[in-house]
Coordinates of C-alpha atoms in Angstrom, one line a residue:
M1 CA 72.7 7.1 -17.5
S2 CA 74.4 4.5 -19.7
A3 CA 73.1 1.0 -20.4
A4 CA 75.9 -0.6 -18.5
V5 CA 75.0 1.3 -15.3
V6 CA 71.4 0.3 -15.6
V7 CA 72.3 -3.4 -16.2
M8 CA 74.6 -3.3 -13.2
A9 CA 72.0 -1.7 -11.0
V10 CA 69.4 -4.4 -12.1
G11 CA 71.9 -7.1 -11.4
V12 CA 72.7 -5.8 -8.0
V13 CA 69.1 -5.6 -7.1
L14 CA 68.4 -9.1 -8.3
V15 CA 71.4 -10.5 -6.4
L16 CA 70.3 -8.7 -3.2
A17 CA 66.7 -10.0 -3.5
L18 CA 67.9 -13.6 -4.0
L19 CA 70.3 -13.3 -1.1
G20 CA 67.5 -11.8 1.1
A21 CA 65.3 -14.8 0.2
T22 CA 68.2 -17.2 1.1
L23 CA 68.7 -15.5 4.4
A24 CA 65.0 -15.6 5.2
L25 CA 64.8 -19.3 4.4
A26 CA 68.0 -20.0 6.5
V27 CA 66.6 -18.2 9.5
G28 CA 63.3 -20.1 9.0
R29 CA 65.3 -23.4 9.2
I30 CA 67.0 -22.2 12.4
V31 CA 63.7 -21.3 14.0
R32 CA 61.8 -24.3 12.8
G33 CA 64.5 -26.9 13.6
P34 CA 63.5 -29.5 15.0
T35 CA 67.0 -31.0 15.5
I36 CA 70.4 -29.4 16.2
L37 CA 71.6 -30.6 12.8
D38 CA 68.8 -28.6 11.1
R39 CA 69.8 -25.6 13.1
M40 CA 73.4 -26.1 12.2
I41 CA 72.6 -26.2 8.5
G42 CA 70.6 -23.0 8.9
S43 CA 73.4 -21.2 10.6
D44 CA 75.9 -22.4 8.0
M45 CA 73.5 -20.9 5.3
V46 CA 73.4 -17.6 7.2
L47 CA 77.2 -17.4 7.5
T48 CA 77.6 -18.4 3.8
T49 CA 75.0 -15.7 2.8
A50 CA 77.0 -13.2 4.9
L51 CA 80.1 -14.2 3.1
V52 CA 78.5 -13.8 -0.3
V53 CA 77.1 -10.4 0.6
I54 CA 80.5 -9.1 1.8
A55 CA 82.2 -10.6 -1.3
A56 CA 79.6 -9.0 -3.6
A57 CA 80.1 -5.6 -1.9
M58 CA 83.8 -6.0 -2.4
V59 CA 83.4 -6.7 -6.1
V60 CA 81.1 -3.7 -6.5
R61 CA 83.4 -1.4 -4.7
R62 CA 86.5 -3.0 -6.2
D63 CA 88.1 -3.1 -2.7
L64 CA 89.9 -6.0 -1.0
T65 CA 89.9 -4.8 2.6
G66 CA 87.1 -7.3 3.5
V67 CA 89.2 -10.4 2.8
P68 CA 90.2 -10.9 6.5
V69 CA 86.6 -10.6 7.5
L70 CA 85.7 -13.3 5.0
V71 CA 88.5 -15.6 6.3
V72 CA 87.3 -15.2 9.9
I73 CA 83.7 -15.9 9.1
A74 CA 84.6 -18.9 7.0
A75 CA 86.8 -20.3 9.8
T76 CA 84.1 -19.7 12.4
S77 CA 81.6 -21.6 10.2
V78 CA 84.0 -24.6 9.7
F79 CA 84.9 -24.8 13.4
A80 CA 81.3 -24.6 14.5
T81 CA 80.2 -27.3 12.1
I82 CA 83.1 -29.6 13.3
A83 CA 82.2 -28.9 16.9
V84 CA 78.5 -29.8 16.4
A85 CA 79.4 -32.9 14.4
R86 CA 81.7 -34.1 17.2
I87 CA 79.0 -33.5 19.8
V88 CA 76.2 -35.3 17.8
T89 CA 78.3 -38.3 16.6
P90 CA 78.3 -41.1 19.2
S91 CA 81.7 -42.2 20.5
S92 CA 83.2 -45.5 19.3
D93 CA 84.8 -46.0 22.7
P94 CA 82.7 -48.4 24.7
S95 CA 83.8 -46.8 28.0
D96 CA 82.2 -43.5 27.0
E97 CA 78.9 -43.4 29.0
G98 CA 77.6 -46.6 27.4
R99 CA 77.1 -45.2 23.9
D100 CA 77.0 -47.6 21.0
A101 CA 79.2 -47.2 18.0
T102 CA 77.4 -46.4 14.8
T103 CA 80.0 -47.5 12.3
P104 CA 78.9 -50.4 10.0
E105 CA 81.8 -52.6 11.1
H106 CA 80.7 -52.5 14.7
A107 CA 77.1 -53.0 13.8
V108 CA 77.9 -56.2 11.9
E109 CA 80.0 -57.5 14.7
E110 CA 77.2 -56.9 17.2
E111 CA 74.6 -58.7 15.2
R112 CA 76.6 -62.0 15.0
P113 CA 75.9 -64.6 17.7

């Protein structure tokens, strides 16, 4: 076995160990919470880790057939993050269920007599 093959094998094992640790920490963040934003960060980390694993497998195999899968996972992650952000952010429309706007401009206007 040549030295290049050994170095490549050690590199692959190291990358997989680090990605496994990242995945475990992300799942821990999802389980522990406590808010929906913490869980969203964890799920983004899981999806990003999946992207990196698929991309690393594509590099090792020298095959580009997984690119559509990467695009779908990335789009799902982006759309899910936007959806959660829209749900969590209060509306600036005063007619929406009495929620207050959280923008600094509205906060300054409300404090003045």
